[in-house]
Coordinates of C-alpha atoms in Angstrom, one line a residue:
Chain A
M24 CA -104.8 99.5 -96.8
P25 CA -101.9 97.0 -96.3
P26 CA -102.0 94.7 -93.3
D27 CA -100.1 96.0 -90.4
N28 CA -99.0 94.6 -87.1
T29 CA -101.5 96.4 -84.8
P30 CA -103.7 93.8 -83.2
L31 CA -107.3 93.7 -84.6
T32 CA -109.7 95.1 -82.0
R33 CA -113.4 96.0 -82.1
D34 CA -112.3 99.7 -81.9
R35 CA -110.1 99.4 -85.0
I36 CA -112.9 97.6 -86.9
L37 CA -115.4 100.4 -86.0
A38 CA -112.9 103.1 -86.9
A39 CA -112.4 101.4 -90.3
A40 CA -116.1 101.0 -90.8
A41 CA -116.7 104.7 -90.1
D42 CA -114.0 105.5 -92.7
V43 CA -115.5 103.1 -95.3
I44 CA -119.0 104.7 -94.7
R45 CA -117.5 108.2 -95.0
R46 CA -115.8 107.3 -98.3
F47 CA -118.3 104.9 -100.0
G48 CA -121.7 105.3 -98.3
P49 CA -123.9 103.3 -95.9
A50 CA -124.2 100.3 -98.2
K51 CA -120.5 99.6 -97.6
A52 CA -121.0 99.0 -93.8
T53 CA -120.4 95.3 -94.4
V54 CA -117.8 92.9 -92.9
V55 CA -116.4 92.2 -96.4
D56 CA -115.8 95.9 -97.2
V57 CA -114.4 96.6 -93.7
A58 CA -112.1 93.6 -93.9
R59 CA -110.8 94.8 -97.3
A60 CA -110.2 98.3 -95.9
L61 CA -108.2 96.7 -93.0
G62 CA -106.3 94.3 -95.3
V63 CA -107.4 91.3 -93.2
S64 CA -109.6 88.3 -93.8
H65 CA -113.4 88.3 -93.3
A66 CA -112.8 85.6 -90.7
A67 CA -110.6 87.9 -88.7
V68 CA -113.3 90.5 -88.5
Y69 CA -116.0 88.0 -87.8
R70 CA -114.1 87.0 -84.6
H71 CA -114.9 90.4 -83.2
V72 CA -118.2 91.3 -84.9
A73 CA -120.4 88.3 -85.6
T74 CA -122.9 89.6 -88.1
K75 CA -123.6 92.5 -90.5
A76 CA -126.4 93.6 -88.2
E77 CA -124.1 93.7 -85.2
L78 CA -121.6 95.8 -87.2
R79 CA -124.3 98.2 -88.2
D80 CA -125.6 98.5 -84.6
L81 CA -122.0 99.1 -83.3
V82 CA -121.4 101.7 -86.0
V83 CA -124.6 103.6 -85.2
G84 CA -124.0 103.3 -81.5
R85 CA -120.5 104.8 -81.9
W86 CA -121.9 107.7 -84.0
V87 CA -124.7 108.6 -81.4
E88 CA -122.4 108.1 -78.4
T89 CA -120.0 110.8 -79.6
I90 CA -122.6 113.5 -78.9
M91 CA -123.4 112.4 -75.4
P92 CA -120.4 113.4 -73.1
P93 CA -121.1 117.2 -73.2
L94 CA -124.8 116.5 -72.6
R95 CA -124.1 114.3 -69.6
T96 CA -121.8 117.1 -68.2
I97 CA -124.6 119.7 -68.5
V98 CA -127.0 117.5 -66.6
A99 CA -124.4 116.6 -63.9
E100 CA -123.4 120.2 -63.2
P101 CA -125.2 122.3 -60.6
G102 CA -127.4 125.4 -61.4
P103 CA -131.0 126.4 -61.9
A104 CA -133.0 123.6 -63.7
A105 CA -134.6 125.8 -66.3
K106 CA -131.2 127.1 -67.4
R107 CA -129.7 123.7 -67.5
L108 CA -132.7 122.3 -69.4
R109 CA -132.2 125.0 -72.1
Q110 CA -128.4 124.3 -72.2
L111 CA -129.1 120.6 -72.7
F112 CA -131.4 121.2 -75.6
D113 CA -129.3 124.0 -77.1
A114 CA -126.2 121.7 -77.0
M115 CA -128.1 118.7 -78.5
I116 CA -129.6 120.8 -81.3
A117 CA -126.3 122.5 -82.0
V118 CA -124.3 119.3 -82.4
K119 CA -127.0 117.7 -84.6
R120 CA -127.3 120.8 -86.8
R121 CA -123.5 121.1 -87.1
R122 CA -123.2 117.4 -88.2
A123 CA -126.0 117.8 -90.7
T124 CA -124.5 121.1 -92.1
D125 CA -120.9 120.1 -92.1
D126 CA -121.3 116.8 -93.9
P127 CA -124.9 116.3 -95.1
E128 CA -123.9 113.1 -97.0
L129 CA -122.4 111.5 -93.9
F130 CA -125.3 112.6 -91.8
A131 CA -127.7 111.0 -94.4
A132 CA -125.6 107.8 -94.5
Y133 CA -125.8 107.3 -90.7
R134 CA -129.5 108.1 -90.8
T135 CA -130.0 105.3 -93.4
L136 CA -128.2 102.9 -91.1
A137 CA -130.1 104.1 -88.0
V138 CA -133.4 103.2 -89.6
D139 CA -132.4 99.5 -89.3
A140 CA -130.7 99.9 -85.9
Q141 CA -133.8 100.5 -83.9
S142 CA -132.6 99.0 -80.6
V143 CA -129.6 101.4 -80.7
V144 CA -131.9 104.3 -81.5
V145 CA -134.3 103.4 -78.7
A146 CA -131.5 103.1 -76.2
H147 CA -130.2 106.5 -77.3
V148 CA -133.6 108.2 -77.0
D149 CA -134.1 106.5 -73.6
E150 CA -130.8 108.1 -72.4
L151 CA -131.9 111.5 -73.7
V152 CA -135.3 111.1 -71.9
E153 CA -133.4 110.1 -68.7
L154 CA -131.1 113.1 -68.9
T155 CA -134.0 115.4 -69.5
A156 CA -136.1 113.8 -66.7
S157 CA -133.2 114.2 -64.3
V158 CA -133.1 118.0 -64.9
I159 CA -136.9 118.3 -64.7
R160 CA -136.8 116.3 -61.4
S161 CA -134.2 118.7 -60.0
G162 CA -136.5 121.6 -61.1
V163 CA -139.4 120.0 -59.2
E164 CA -137.1 119.7 -56.1
E165 CA -136.1 123.4 -56.3
G166 CA -139.8 124.4 -56.9
T167 CA -139.4 125.7 -60.4
F168 CA -141.3 122.9 -62.2
R169 CA -144.5 121.4 -61.0
T170 CA -144.9 118.3 -63.2
A171 CA -145.9 115.1 -61.3
D172 CA -144.3 112.8 -63.8
P173 CA -140.8 114.0 -64.9
V174 CA -140.3 111.0 -67.3
S175 CA -143.5 111.7 -69.2
A176 CA -142.7 115.4 -69.2
A177 CA -139.2 114.7 -70.5
R178 CA -140.6 112.6 -73.3
A179 CA -143.0 115.3 -74.2
V180 CA -140.3 118.0 -74.3
L181 CA -138.2 115.8 -76.6
V182 CA -141.0 115.0 -78.9
A183 CA -142.3 118.5 -79.0
T184 CA -138.8 119.8 -80.1
S185 CA -138.5 117.2 -82.8
R186 CA -138.5 119.9 -85.5
F187 CA -135.2 121.1 -84.2
H188 CA -133.3 117.9 -83.6
H189 CA -135.0 114.9 -85.3
P190 CA -133.0 114.0 -88.4
A191 CA -136.2 113.8 -90.4
H192 CA -136.2 117.6 -90.4
A193 CA -132.5 118.1 -91.2
A194 CA -133.4 119.6 -94.6
D195 CA -135.2 122.5 -92.8
W196 CA -132.5 123.4 -90.3
A197 CA -131.1 126.1 -92.5
D198 CA -134.5 127.9 -92.4
P199 CA -133.8 131.3 -90.8
A200 CA -137.3 131.3 -89.2
L201 CA -136.3 128.2 -87.1
D202 CA -134.8 130.1 -84.2
A203 CA -137.9 132.1 -83.7
A204 CA -140.0 128.9 -83.8
Y205 CA -137.7 127.3 -81.2
A206 CA -138.0 130.3 -78.9
D207 CA -141.8 130.2 -79.1
V208 CA -142.0 126.4 -78.6
W209 CA -139.5 126.6 -75.7
Q210 CA -141.5 129.4 -74.0
L211 CA -144.7 127.3 -74.2
L212 CA -143.1 124.2 -72.9
M213 CA -141.5 126.0 -70.0
D214 CA -144.8 127.6 -69.1
G215 CA -146.3 124.1 -69.2
L216 CA -143.6 122.6 -66.9
R217 CA -143.9 125.5 -64.4
S218 CA -147.6 125.1 -64.0
S219 CA -148.5 121.5 -64.6
S220 CA -152.1 120.6 -64.1
E221 CA -151.1 117.0 -63.2
S222 CA -150.2 118.0 -59.7
G223 CA -153.1 120.4 -59.4
Chain B
M13 CA -158.2 108.8 -123.2
P14 CA -160.0 109.9 -126.4
P15 CA -160.9 113.6 -126.9
D16 CA -164.4 114.4 -125.8
N17 CA -166.7 117.4 -126.1
T18 CA -166.5 118.6 -122.5
P19 CA -164.9 122.0 -122.5
L20 CA -161.4 122.0 -121.2
T21 CA -161.3 123.8 -117.8
R22 CA -158.6 124.2 -115.1
D23 CA -160.7 121.8 -112.9
R24 CA -160.6 119.1 -115.6
I25 CA -156.9 119.6 -116.1
L26 CA -156.2 119.3 -112.3
A27 CA -158.4 116.2 -112.1
A28 CA -156.5 114.6 -115.0
A29 CA -153.2 115.6 -113.3
A30 CA -154.2 114.0 -110.1
D31 CA -155.1 110.9 -112.0
V32 CA -151.8 110.8 -113.8
I33 CA -149.8 111.3 -110.5
R34 CA -151.8 108.5 -108.9
R35 CA -151.0 106.1 -111.8
F36 CA -147.5 107.1 -112.8
G37 CA -145.9 109.1 -110.0
P38 CA -144.9 112.7 -109.3
A39 CA -142.5 113.0 -112.2
K40 CA -145.5 112.8 -114.5
A41 CA -147.1 116.0 -113.2
T42 CA -146.2 117.7 -116.5
V43 CA -148.3 119.5 -119.1
V44 CA -147.2 117.0 -121.8
D45 CA -148.4 114.0 -119.7
V46 CA -151.6 115.7 -118.6
A47 CA -152.4 116.7 -122.2
R48 CA -151.8 113.2 -123.4
A49 CA -154.2 111.8 -120.6
L50 CA -156.9 114.3 -121.7
G51 CA -156.4 113.6 -125.4
V52 CA -155.8 117.3 -126.2
S53 CA -152.8 119.3 -127.4
H54 CA -150.2 120.8 -125.1
A55 CA -151.3 124.2 -126.4
A56 CA -154.8 123.6 -125.2
V57 CA -153.6 122.9 -121.7
Y58 CA -151.1 125.8 -121.7
R59 CA -154.0 128.2 -122.3
H60 CA -155.2 127.3 -118.8
V61 CA -152.0 126.5 -117.0
A62 CA -149.0 128.5 -118.2
T63 CA -146.0 126.5 -116.8
K64 CA -145.0 123.2 -115.3
A65 CA -144.4 125.1 -112.0
E66 CA -147.9 126.5 -112.0
L67 CA -149.4 123.0 -112.7
R68 CA -147.4 121.6 -109.8
D69 CA -148.5 124.4 -107.4
L70 CA -152.2 124.0 -108.5
V71 CA -152.0 120.2 -108.0
V72 CA -150.4 120.6 -104.5
G73 CA -152.9 123.3 -103.6
R74 CA -155.8 121.1 -104.6
W75 CA -154.4 118.2 -102.5
V76 CA -153.9 120.3 -99.3
E77 CA -157.2 122.1 -99.8
T78 CA -159.3 118.9 -99.5
I79 CA -158.4 118.5 -95.8
M80 CA -159.4 122.1 -94.9
P81 CA -163.2 122.3 -94.9
P82 CA -163.8 120.0 -91.8
L83 CA -161.0 122.0 -89.9
R84 CA -162.6 125.3 -90.8
T85 CA -166.0 123.9 -89.5
I86 CA -164.5 123.0 -86.1
V87 CA -163.0 126.4 -85.7
A88 CA -166.3 128.2 -86.7
E89 CA -168.5 126.2 -84.3
P90 CA -169.1 127.4 -80.7
G91 CA -167.9 125.5 -77.7
P92 CA -165.0 125.6 -75.1
A93 CA -161.7 126.6 -76.7
A94 CA -159.6 123.8 -75.2
K95 CA -162.1 121.2 -76.5
R96 CA -162.2 122.8 -80.0
L97 CA -158.4 123.1 -80.1
R98 CA -158.0 119.4 -79.4
Q99 CA -160.7 118.6 -82.0
L100 CA -158.9 120.7 -84.6
F101 CA -155.6 118.9 -84.1
D102 CA -157.2 115.4 -83.7
A103 CA -159.0 116.0 -87.1
M104 CA -155.9 117.3 -88.8
I105 CA -153.7 114.4 -87.5
A106 CA -156.4 111.8 -88.4
V107 CA -156.8 112.9 -92.0
K108 CA -153.1 113.1 -92.6
R109 CA -152.5 109.7 -91.0
R110 CA -155.4 108.2 -93.0
R111 CA -153.9 109.5 -96.3
A112 CA -150.4 108.2 -95.4
T113 CA -151.8 104.8 -94.4
D114 CA -154.4 104.3 -97.1
D115 CA -152.0 105.1 -100.0
P116 CA -148.4 105.6 -98.9
E117 CA -147.2 106.0 -102.5
L118 CA -149.6 108.7 -103.4
F119 CA -148.8 110.5 -100.1
A120 CA -145.1 110.3 -100.9
A121 CA -145.8 111.5 -104.5
Y122 CA -147.5 114.7 -103.2
R123 CA -144.8 115.2 -100.6
T124 CA -142.2 115.1 -103.4
L125 CA -144.2 117.7 -105.3
A126 CA -144.8 119.9 -102.2
V127 CA -141.0 120.2 -101.6
D128 CA -140.9 122.4 -104.7
A129 CA -144.3 124.1 -104.1
Q130 CA -143.0 126.2 -101.1
S131 CA -145.4 129.1 -101.6
V132 CA -148.4 126.8 -101.6
V133 CA -147.1 125.0 -98.5
V134 CA -146.4 128.3 -96.7
A135 CA -150.0 129.5 -97.5
H136 CA -151.3 126.2 -96.2
V137 CA -149.3 126.4 -92.9
D138 CA -150.4 130.1 -92.6
E139 CA -154.0 129.1 -92.7
L140 CA -153.4 126.3 -90.1
V141 CA -151.7 128.9 -87.9
E142 CA -154.6 131.3 -88.3
L143 CA -157.2 128.6 -87.5
T144 CA -155.3 127.6 -84.4
A145 CA -154.7 131.2 -83.4
S146 CA -158.5 131.9 -83.8
V147 CA -159.3 129.1 -81.3
I148 CA -156.6 130.2 -78.9
R149 CA -157.9 133.8 -79.1
S150 CA -161.4 132.7 -78.1
G151 CA -159.8 130.7 -75.3
V152 CA -158.2 133.9 -74.0
E153 CA -161.6 135.7 -74.3
E154 CA -163.3 133.0 -72.3
G155 CA -160.5 133.1 -69.7
T156 CA -159.1 129.6 -70.3
F157 CA -155.9 130.5 -72.0
R158 CA -153.6 133.3 -70.9
T159 CA -151.2 133.7 -73.8
A160 CA -150.5 137.4 -74.8
D161 CA -149.7 136.4 -78.4
P162 CA -152.1 133.9 -79.9
V163 CA -150.3 133.8 -83.3
S164 CA -146.9 132.9 -81.8
A165 CA -148.6 130.4 -79.5
A166 CA -150.5 128.9 -82.5
R167 CA -147.2 128.5 -84.4
A168 CA -145.6 126.9 -81.3
V169 CA -148.5 124.4 -80.9
L170 CA -148.3 123.5 -84.6
V171 CA -144.5 123.1 -84.6
A172 CA -144.5 121.2 -81.2
T173 CA -146.9 118.6 -82.7
S174 CA -144.9 118.1 -85.9
R175 CA -144.2 114.5 -85.0
F176 CA -147.9 113.7 -85.3
H177 CA -148.8 115.6 -88.5
H178 CA -145.6 116.6 -90.4
P179 CA -145.2 114.4 -93.5
A180 CA -141.5 113.9 -92.6
H181 CA -142.7 111.6 -89.8
A182 CA -145.2 109.6 -91.8
A183 CA -143.1 106.5 -91.5
D184 CA -143.5 106.6 -87.7
W185 CA -147.3 107.0 -87.6
A186 CA -147.9 103.3 -87.2
D187 CA -145.9 103.3 -84.0
P188 CA -148.2 102.1 -81.2
A189 CA -146.5 104.4 -78.7
L190 CA -147.5 107.5 -80.7
D191 CA -150.8 108.1 -79.0
A192 CA -149.3 108.2 -75.5
A193 CA -146.6 110.6 -76.8
Y194 CA -149.4 112.8 -78.3
A195 CA -151.3 112.8 -74.9
D196 CA -148.1 113.8 -73.0
V197 CA -147.2 116.6 -75.5
W198 CA -150.8 117.9 -75.6
Q199 CA -151.0 118.0 -71.8
L200 CA -147.8 120.0 -71.6
L201 CA -148.9 122.4 -74.3
M202 CA -152.3 123.0 -72.7
D203 CA -150.6 123.6 -69.4
G204 CA -148.5 126.2 -71.1
L205 CA -151.4 127.9 -72.8
R206 CA -153.4 128.0 -69.5
S207 CA -150.6 129.8 -67.7
S208 CA -148.5 131.8 -70.1
S209 CA -145.7 133.7 -68.5
E210 CA -145.9 136.3 -71.3
S211 CA -148.8 138.0 -69.7
G212 CA -147.4 137.6 -66.2

């Protein structure tokens, strides 16, 4: 790519990094390769992104952030908690499956990068727990759920649905039996939330 | 290994195959390599195991079978269903974690083979479902659990605990937060079994 006159910003660097990863794989998420793609010097990129690790974390953060706005909207909207909880998980599972199915190589590339971007992944999971806990809390307020600890319950629902959204299971997401398994797991989890022993 | 006078049996072939896999990796689970290790002709092995696929399936079957006897014992013994269900899952999770921790390469080798041995894996999961369903059924009889469909509930409990026993998550089993997550998931699942909406 020839140099152009657009000022170099962190956003342009991350867009270029995403393009490089798409075309050449996760090993190319380096300052050198991104600078080459932008037609600028390494030094110019380093002024915005100090290290390879920082570039990797920003790239993974950008990738996981793109799935969040619709999930935040579901949580912010009014409506019965059980219904919104299901919508939240349906939407999260659908977007992850779509990504894994539409472009398995790109999905695998980001998964490889994410293994080393643990602080970004932890922050992402923490937000998913917080969104889930927020819906469970409103279910407790409306009298649908009885859990005494919405955050622990939220973590449990996320972990218990790993088969349907954790990238480690992406290879199984085409299994036609998966929807029935999801229905069974969901039923059991909702029964659990509706009648938690924690609050008696 | 020089030829000896012990008669060639399927058991000896599978023991030799396990040894070859342990020393040289999953790609060496072939009739040629196993015959060489036994110091016999390919033809001699082929009289007992007809194809490479059959050898692979027998090898994976032998590997998964070794974890089963203690699990069958737990299910066959008397006692409160909730306690036996927890014992069943604790034992299954412990043996898988031990294997993955003690010899990660061997664990990965068998996982690679298992990907292609789907009928063996399905039969293994079906037995785990049946053992779990058997305990849930006895819990319904004793009045502890209220699920109307013990087999669906058993599948749900197995899928919902994937993070703790599915080989796809082996890399995370050293995470110190895992035991707390298991406790939270287990609590929610037991709450669900105790109060299933399916039977009202």
